[in-house]
N, CA, C and O atoms as CSV, one atom per row, in Angstrom:
chain,resi,resn,atom,element,x,y,z
A,1,MET,N,N,17.473,17.725,26.956
A,1,MET,CA,C,18.562,17.203,27.418
A,1,MET,C,C,17.635,18.944,28.194
A,1,MET,O,O,17.282,18.560,29.309
A,2,GLY,N,N,17.358,19.868,28.108
A,2,GLY,CA,C,17.253,20.953,28.581
A,2,GLY,C,C,16.803,21.419,30.245
A,2,GLY,O,O,17.158,22.200,31.127
A,3,SER,N,N,15.241,19.804,29.840
A,3,SER,CA,C,15.203,19.592,30.893
A,3,SER,C,C,15.810,18.919,32.090
A,3,SER,O,O,15.585,19.341,33.225
A,4,LEU,N,N,16.361,18.172,31.921
A,4,LEU,CA,C,16.981,17.729,33.021
A,4,LEU,C,C,18.167,18.332,33.518
A,4,LEU,O,O,18.761,17.752,34.427
A,5,CYS,N,N,18.838,19.955,32.835
A,5,CYS,CA,C,20.252,19.816,32.946
A,5,CYS,C,C,19.091,20.823,33.910
A,5,CYS,O,O,18.957,20.300,35.016
A,6,SER,N,N,18.509,21.701,33.812
A,6,SER,CA,C,17.835,22.801,33.866
A,6,SER,C,C,17.730,23.156,35.561
A,6,SER,O,O,17.481,22.112,36.164
A,7,LYS,N,N,17.850,24.340,36.487
A,7,LYS,CA,C,17.030,24.122,38.202
A,7,LYS,C,C,16.622,24.180,38.775
A,7,LYS,O,O,17.405,24.820,39.476
A,8,SER,N,N,15.490,24.008,39.562
A,8,SER,CA,C,14.267,23.760,39.391
A,8,SER,C,C,13.754,25.057,39.648
A,8,SER,O,O,12.556,25.217,39.417
A,9,ASP,N,N,14.851,26.657,40.366
A,9,ASP,CA,C,14.577,27.701,41.035
A,9,ASP,C,C,14.963,28.559,39.836
A,9,ASP,O,O,15.216,29.752,40.004
A,10,SER,N,N,15.018,27.971,38.581
A,10,SER,CA,C,14.765,28.764,37.178
A,10,SER,C,C,14.552,29.112,36.699
A,10,SER,O,O,14.800,30.128,36.049
A,11,HIS,N,N,13.286,27.631,36.870
A,11,HIS,CA,C,11.826,27.853,35.825
A,11,HIS,C,C,10.691,28.531,37.219
A,11,HIS,O,O,10.614,28.312,38.428
A,12,SER,N,N,9.932,29.440,36.228
A,12,SER,CA,C,8.830,30.422,36.278
A,12,SER,C,C,7.947,30.432,35.977
A,12,SER,O,O,7.749,30.889,34.851
A,13,GLY,N,N,6.898,29.974,36.710
A,13,GLY,CA,C,4.991,29.393,35.966
A,13,GLY,C,C,4.748,27.951,36.129
A,13,GLY,O,O,5.501,27.001,35.913
A,14,GLY,N,N,3.437,27.993,36.592
A,14,GLY,CA,C,3.715,26.469,36.282
A,14,GLY,C,C,3.093,25.606,35.015
A,14,GLY,O,O,2.812,26.310,34.045
A,15,HIS,N,N,2.839,24.218,34.876
A,15,HIS,CA,C,3.123,23.972,34.242
A,15,HIS,C,C,1.912,24.053,33.132
A,15,HIS,O,O,0.718,24.267,33.345
A,16,ARG,N,N,2.540,23.833,31.966
A,16,ARG,CA,C,1.135,23.562,30.369
A,16,ARG,C,C,1.515,22.703,29.566
A,16,ARG,O,O,2.475,22.188,28.992
A,17,VAL,N,N,-0.179,22.726,29.800
A,17,VAL,CA,C,-0.170,21.317,28.178
A,17,VAL,C,C,-0.584,21.956,27.135
A,17,VAL,O,O,-1.256,22.952,26.868
A,18,LEU,N,N,0.218,20.802,26.402
A,18,LEU,CA,C,0.500,21.619,24.616
A,18,LEU,C,C,-1.057,22.184,24.077
A,18,LEU,O,O,-1.724,21.917,25.076
A,19,GLY,N,N,-1.673,22.580,23.446
A,19,GLY,CA,C,-2.744,22.615,22.514
A,19,GLY,C,C,-3.806,22.763,23.881
A,19,GLY,O,O,-4.930,22.298,23.690
A,20,SER,N,N,-3.502,23.462,25.437
A,20,SER,CA,C,-4.845,23.864,25.969
A,20,SER,C,C,-5.145,25.411,24.765
A,20,SER,O,O,-5.128,25.723,23.574
A,21,ALA,N,N,-5.454,26.078,26.440
A,21,ALA,CA,C,-6.770,27.024,25.939
A,21,ALA,C,C,-5.947,28.517,24.684
A,21,ALA,O,O,-6.506,29.325,23.942
A,22,ASP,N,N,-4.314,28.243,25.023
A,22,ASP,CA,C,-3.639,29.450,24.590
A,22,ASP,C,C,-3.448,29.062,22.737
A,22,ASP,O,O,-3.153,29.910,21.896
A,23,GLY,N,N,-3.665,27.816,22.498
A,23,GLY,CA,C,-2.975,27.738,21.241
A,23,GLY,C,C,-4.876,26.626,20.027
A,23,GLY,O,O,-6.067,26.481,20.300
A,24,PRO,N,N,-4.184,26.300,19.103
A,24,PRO,CA,C,-5.517,26.297,18.381
A,24,PRO,C,C,-5.491,24.440,19.128
A,24,PRO,O,O,-4.639,23.780,19.722
A,25,SER,N,N,-7.523,24.078,18.478
A,25,SER,CA,C,-7.637,23.321,19.222
A,25,SER,C,C,-7.583,21.742,18.456
A,25,SER,O,O,-8.760,21.412,18.310
A,26,VAL,N,N,-6.760,20.760,17.970
A,26,VAL,CA,C,-6.782,19.776,17.887
A,26,VAL,C,C,-7.438,18.439,18.363
A,26,VAL,O,O,-7.147,17.619,19.234
A,27,SER,N,N,-8.536,18.560,17.352
A,27,SER,CA,C,-8.839,16.683,17.638
A,27,SER,C,C,-7.271,15.725,17.515
A,27,SER,O,O,-6.477,15.397,16.633
A,28,THR,N,N,-7.405,15.593,18.628
A,28,THR,CA,C,-7.528,13.425,18.864
A,28,THR,C,C,-8.023,12.656,18.554
A,28,THR,O,O,-8.052,11.708,19.339
A,29,SER,N,N,-8.950,12.459,16.864
A,29,SER,CA,C,-10.163,11.599,17.338
A,29,SER,C,C,-9.775,10.915,15.920
A,29,SER,O,O,-10.120,9.821,15.475
A,30,GLY,N,N,-8.547,12.395,15.083
A,30,GLY,CA,C,-8.337,11.166,13.591
A,30,GLY,C,C,-9.328,12.159,12.583
A,30,GLY,O,O,-10.469,12.621,12.597
A,31,PRO,N,N,-7.976,12.170,11.608
A,31,PRO,CA,C,-8.868,13.130,10.533
A,31,PRO,C,C,-10.113,13.261,10.595
A,31,PRO,O,O,-10.736,12.350,11.143
A,32,ARG,N,N,-10.675,14.141,10.188
A,32,ARG,CA,C,-11.424,15.017,9.619
A,32,ARG,C,C,-12.532,14.410,8.509
A,32,ARG,O,O,-12.553,15.156,7.529
A,33,PRO,N,N,-13.199,13.595,8.409
A,33,PRO,CA,C,-14.480,13.778,7.347
A,33,PRO,C,C,-13.925,14.309,6.301
A,33,PRO,O,O,-13.303,13.499,5.613
A,34,ALA,N,N,-13.930,15.582,5.871
A,34,ALA,CA,C,-14.328,15.730,4.546
A,34,ALA,C,C,-12.653,15.136,4.501
A,34,ALA,O,O,-12.858,14.176,5.244
A,35,PRO,N,N,-11.036,15.016,4.134
A,35,PRO,CA,C,-10.600,14.834,3.689
A,35,PRO,C,C,-10.224,13.621,3.579
A,35,PRO,O,O,-9.425,13.250,2.719
A,36,ARG,N,N,-11.190,12.256,5.135
A,36,ARG,CA,C,-10.919,11.261,5.044
A,36,ARG,C,C,-11.438,10.591,3.149
A,36,ARG,O,O,-10.943,9.825,2.322
A,37,SER,N,N,-12.426,11.283,3.230
A,37,SER,CA,C,-13.755,10.816,1.960
A,37,SER,C,C,-12.979,11.609,1.020
A,37,SER,O,O,-12.451,10.731,0.337
A,38,ALA,N,N,-12.647,12.551,0.636
A,38,ALA,CA,C,-11.789,12.921,-0.317
A,38,ALA,C,C,-10.391,12.372,-0.379
A,38,ALA,O,O,-9.686,12.954,-1.204
A,39,ALA,N,N,-9.823,11.413,0.275
A,39,ALA,CA,C,-8.978,10.512,-0.101
A,39,ALA,C,C,-9.375,9.082,-0.852
A,39,ALA,O,O,-9.130,8.489,-1.903
A,40,ALA,N,N,-10.128,8.916,0.340
A,40,ALA,CA,C,-10.865,7.837,-0.813
A,40,ALA,C,C,-11.181,8.159,-2.428
A,40,ALA,O,O,-10.557,7.893,-3.455
A,41,GLU,N,N,-12.226,8.737,-2.214
A,41,GLU,CA,C,-11.933,9.304,-4.032
A,41,GLU,C,C,-11.413,9.468,-5.106
A,41,GLU,O,O,-11.666,9.370,-6.307
A,42,ALA,N,N,-9.844,10.014,-3.766
A,42,ALA,CA,C,-8.793,10.174,-5.192
A,42,ALA,C,C,-8.453,8.509,-4.783
A,42,ALA,O,O,-8.992,7.951,-5.738
A,43,ALA,N,N,-7.906,7.458,-3.970
A,43,ALA,CA,C,-7.440,6.401,-4.184
A,43,ALA,C,C,-8.599,5.740,-5.900
A,43,ALA,O,O,-8.343,5.749,-7.104
A,44,GLU,N,N,-9.694,5.318,-5.177
A,44,GLU,CA,C,-10.572,4.522,-6.255
A,44,GLU,C,C,-10.292,5.938,-7.845
A,44,GLU,O,O,-10.785,5.453,-8.864
A,45,ALA,N,N,-9.853,6.947,-8.041
A,45,ALA,CA,C,-9.616,7.188,-9.137
A,45,ALA,C,C,-8.375,6.976,-9.970
A,45,ALA,O,O,-7.986,7.233,-11.109
A,46,ARG,N,N,-7.940,6.401,-8.894
A,46,ARG,CA,C,-6.103,6.473,-9.266
A,46,ARG,C,C,-6.354,5.048,-9.651
A,46,ARG,O,O,-5.743,4.641,-10.638
A,47,LEU,N,N,-7.136,4.248,-9.042
A,47,LEU,CA,C,-7.614,2.634,-8.990
A,47,LEU,C,C,-8.083,2.443,-10.769
A,47,LEU,O,O,-7.423,1.879,-11.642
A,48,LYS,N,N,-9.207,3.009,-10.882
A,48,LYS,CA,C,-9.713,2.264,-11.968
A,48,LYS,C,C,-8.547,3.382,-13.166
A,48,LYS,O,O,-8.390,2.849,-14.265
A,49,SER,N,N,-7.851,4.691,-13.000
A,49,SER,CA,C,-6.748,5.093,-14.313
A,49,SER,C,C,-5.953,3.952,-15.227
A,49,SER,O,O,-5.868,3.976,-16.455
A,50,ALA,N,N,-5.252,2.700,-14.119
A,50,ALA,CA,C,-4.787,2.142,-13.273
A,50,ALA,C,C,-4.963,1.077,-14.431
A,50,ALA,O,O,-4.293,0.969,-15.458
A,51,GLN,N,N,-5.863,0.440,-14.071
A,51,GLN,CA,C,-6.938,-0.497,-15.330
A,51,GLN,C,C,-7.292,-0.721,-15.871
A,51,GLN,O,O,-7.657,-1.824,-16.276
A,52,ALA,N,N,-7.461,1.141,-16.470
A,52,ALA,CA,C,-8.008,1.864,-18.077
A,52,ALA,C,C,-6.589,2.178,-18.402
A,52,ALA,O,O,-6.461,3.175,-19.113
A,53,ARG,N,N,-5.123,1.365,-17.938
A,53,ARG,CA,C,-3.798,2.525,-18.886
A,53,ARG,C,C,-3.730,0.672,-19.907
A,53,ARG,O,O,-3.963,-0.482,-19.548
A,54,GLY,N,N,-3.353,1.215,-21.038
A,54,GLY,CA,C,-3.301,1.182,-21.788
A,54,GLY,C,C,-4.323,0.502,-22.363
A,54,GLY,O,O,-3.975,-0.498,-22.991
A,55,THR,N,N,-5.401,0.733,-22.336
A,55,THR,CA,C,-6.655,-0.021,-23.385
A,55,THR,C,C,-7.567,1.017,-24.068
A,55,THR,O,O,-7.985,1.861,-23.276
A,56,ASN,N,N,-7.990,1.168,-25.376
A,56,ASN,CA,C,-8.637,1.956,-25.948
A,56,ASN,C,C,-10.517,1.792,-25.693
A,56,ASN,O,O,-11.301,0.846,-25.622
A,57,ALA,N,N,-10.590,2.892,-25.638
A,57,ALA,CA,C,-12.350,2.589,-25.604
A,57,ALA,C,C,-12.910,2.481,-26.145
A,57,ALA,O,O,-14.075,2.287,-25.797
A,58,SER,N,N,-12.133,2.452,-28.687
A,58,SER,CA,C,-13.223,1.927,-28.801
A,58,SER,C,C,-13.337,0.162,-29.349
A,58,SER,O,O,-13.905,-0.217,-30.373
A,59,ASN,N,N,-12.558,-0.788,-28.243
A,59,ASN,CA,C,-12.547,-1.393,-28.783
A,59,ASN,C,C,-13.349,-2.645,-27.732
A,59,ASN,O,O,-13.556,-2.975,-26.565
A,60,PRO,N,N,-13.576,-2.986,-29.080
A,60,PRO,CA,C,-14.640,-3.718,-27.897
A,60,PRO,C,C,-14.951,-4.939,-27.361
A,60,PRO,O,O,-16.060,-5.255,-26.929
A,61,LYS,N,N,-13.342,-6.065,-27.410
A,61,LYS,CA,C,-12.608,-6.483,-26.587
A,61,LYS,C,C,-11.470,-5.794,-25.156
A,61,LYS,O,O,-10.466,-6.273,-24.631
A,62,ARG,N,N,-12.121,-4.684,-24.954
A,62,ARG,CA,C,-10.950,-4.174,-23.946
A,62,ARG,C,C,-11.111,-4.557,-22.331
A,62,ARG,O,O,-11.999,-4.334,-21.508
A,63,GLY,N,N,-10.333,-4.972,-22.296
A,63,GLY,CA,C,-9.843,-5.287,-20.909
A,63,GLY,C,C,-9.631,-6.746,-20.372
A,63,GLY,O,O,-9.205,-7.167,-19.296
A,64,VAL,N,N,-10.285,-7.643,-22.023
A,64,VAL,CA,C,-10.550,-9.325,-21.828
A,64,VAL,C,C,-9.082,-9.805,-21.252
A,64,VAL,O,O,-8.867,-10.545,-20.292
A,65,LEU,N,N,-7.986,-9.055,-22.271
A,65,LEU,CA,C,-6.757,-9.419,-21.755
A,65,LEU,C,C,-6.034,-9.170,-20.337
A,65,LEU,O,O,-5.527,-10.164,-19.816
A,66,ALA,N,N,-5.951,-8.101,-19.752
A,66,ALA,CA,C,-6.062,-8.001,-18.789
A,66,ALA,C,C,-6.035,-8.369,-17.592
A,66,ALA,O,O,-5.171,-8.809,-16.833
A,67,ALA,N,N,-8.006,-7.922,-17.473
A,67,ALA,CA,C,-8.952,-9.632,-17.203
A,67,ALA,C,C,-7.651,-11.159,-17.129
A,67,ALA,O,O,-6.927,-11.529,-16.204
A,68,LYS,N,N,-7.875,-11.818,-18.839
A,68,LYS,CA,C,-6.659,-13.156,-17.612
A,68,LYS,C,C,-5.366,-12.403,-17.521
A,68,LYS,O,O,-4.857,-13.454,-17.911
A,69,VAL,N,N,-4.105,-11.403,-17.349
A,69,VAL,CA,C,-3.505,-11.249,-16.686
A,69,VAL,C,C,-3.838,-10.924,-15.304
A,69,VAL,O,O,-2.737,-10.434,-15.051
A,70,GLU,N,N,-4.488,-10.803,-14.192
A,70,GLU,CA,C,-4.823,-10.423,-13.397
A,70,GLU,C,C,-5.294,-12.466,-13.018
A,70,GLU,O,O,-4.526,-13.081,-12.278
A,71,ALA,N,N,-6.621,-13.256,-13.660
A,71,ALA,CA,C,-6.444,-14.135,-13.588
A,71,ALA,C,C,-5.395,-14.323,-12.468
A,71,ALA,O,O,-5.255,-14.208,-11.250
A,72,ALA,N,N,-4.518,-14.803,-13.981
A,72,ALA,CA,C,-3.504,-15.592,-14.143
A,72,ALA,C,C,-2.881,-15.556,-13.253
A,72,ALA,O,O,-2.288,-16.603,-12.995
A,73,LYS,N,N,-2.655,-14.275,-12.237
A,73,LYS,CA,C,-1.858,-13.630,-11.218
A,73,LYS,C,C,-2.428,-14.123,-10.101
A,73,LYS,O,O,-1.747,-14.761,-9.299
A,74,SER,N,N,-3.605,-13.919,-9.924
A,74,SER,CA,C,-4.344,-15.023,-8.878
A,74,SER,C,C,-4.006,-16.311,-8.439
A,74,SER,O,O,-3.751,-16.753,-7.319
A,75,ALA,N,N,-4.075,-16.999,-9.941
A,75,ALA,CA,C,-4.768,-18.507,-9.777
A,75,ALA,C,C,-2.751,-19.368,-8.813
A,75,ALA,O,O,-1.631,-18.857,-8.781
A,76,LYS,N,N,-3.083,-20.256,-8.447
A,76,LYS,CA,C,-1.884,-20.934,-7.657
A,76,LYS,C,C,-1.159,-21.216,-9.054
A,76,LYS,O,O,-1.486,-21.131,-10.238
A,77,ARG,N,N,-0.233,-21.520,-8.481
A,77,ARG,CA,C,0.643,-21.971,-8.781
A,77,ARG,C,C,0.807,-23.836,-8.679
A,77,ARG,O,O,0.818,-24.495,-7.640
A,78,VAL,N,N,0.895,-24.233,-9.769
A,78,VAL,CA,C,1.241,-25.408,-9.131
A,78,VAL,C,C,2.678,-25.756,-10.034
A,78,VAL,O,O,2.996,-25.187,-11.079
A,79,PRO,N,N,3.329,-26.669,-9.452
A,79,PRO,CA,C,5.530,-27.033,-9.802
A,79,PRO,C,C,4.592,-27.655,-10.527
A,79,PRO,O,O,3.421,-27.576,-10.158
A,80,GLU,N,N,5.045,-28.605,-12.040
A,80,GLU,CA,C,5.525,-29.111,-12.867
A,80,GLU,C,C,6.660,-30.342,-12.898
A,80,GLU,O,O,7.884,-30.336,-13.035
A,81,GLN,N,N,5.475,-31.605,-12.668
A,81,GLN,CA,C,6.234,-32.335,-12.854
A,81,GLN,C,C,7.565,-32.558,-13.272
A,81,GLN,O,O,7.832,-31.956,-14.312
A,82,ARG,N,N,8.749,-33.421,-12.660
A,82,ARG,CA,C,9.902,-33.117,-12.602
A,82,ARG,C,C,10.149,-34.885,-12.915
A,82,ARG,O,O,9.777,-35.842,-12.236
A,83,GLN,N,N,10.844,-34.855,-14.080
A,83,GLN,CA,C,11.162,-36.609,-15.074
A,83,GLN,C,C,12.466,-35.927,-14.497
A,83,GLN,O,O,12.877,-34.767,-14.446
A,84,GLU,N,N,13.128,-37.674,-13.913
A,84,GLU,CA,C,14.402,-37.707,-14.217
A,84,GLU,C,C,15.240,-38.312,-15.284
A,84,GLU,O,O,14.812,-38.945,-16.250
A,85,GLU,N,N,16.956,-37.948,-14.896
A,85,GLU,CA,C,17.222,-37.579,-16.431
A,85,GLU,C,C,17.515,-38.519,-16.261
A,85,GLU,O,O,17.218,-38.979,-15.159
A,86,ARG,N,N,18.420,-39.564,-17.410
A,86,ARG,CA,C,18.308,-40.655,-17.006
A,86,ARG,C,C,20.262,-40.252,-17.696
A,86,ARG,O,O,20.678,-39.389,-18.469
A,87,PRO,N,N,21.220,-41.779,-16.644
A,87,PRO,CA,C,22.862,-41.248,-17.253
A,87,PRO,C,C,23.217,-41.875,-18.371
A,87,PRO,O,O,23.123,-43.076,-18.623
A,88,VAL,N,N,23.874,-40.500,-19.422
A,88,VAL,CA,C,23.952,-42.258,-20.104
A,88,VAL,C,C,25.660,-41.513,-20.451
A,88,VAL,O,O,26.286,-40.465,-20.614
A,89,TRP,N,N,25.771,-43.612,-20.373
A,89,TRP,CA,C,27.143,-43.357,-20.415
A,89,TRP,C,C,27.770,-43.679,-22.277
A,89,TRP,O,O,27.091,-44.325,-23.076
A,90,ASP,N,N,29.018,-43.123,-22.595
A,90,ASP,CA,C,29.321,-43.111,-23.250
A,90,ASP,C,C,30.660,-44.789,-23.505
A,90,ASP,O,O,31.271,-44.936,-24.564
């Protein structure tokens, strides 16, 4: 709002683009590769820990039930056939 209310003669000097020679250079191409790869590794670690949650490493059938649950979640559900109720007359 200050630029709308200010008078043109009160401003002295030229314009300056933010991030130009006076300040630190900012990359506009996106995040640097190092933080991106670190974020990807952290996401993979979270996924693995979420999949291993609730399982015991010494169990030979480790993860079988979890795999069945995931398969059931992803399977397409088919609605059951509904039988019409017969009216009962007293």
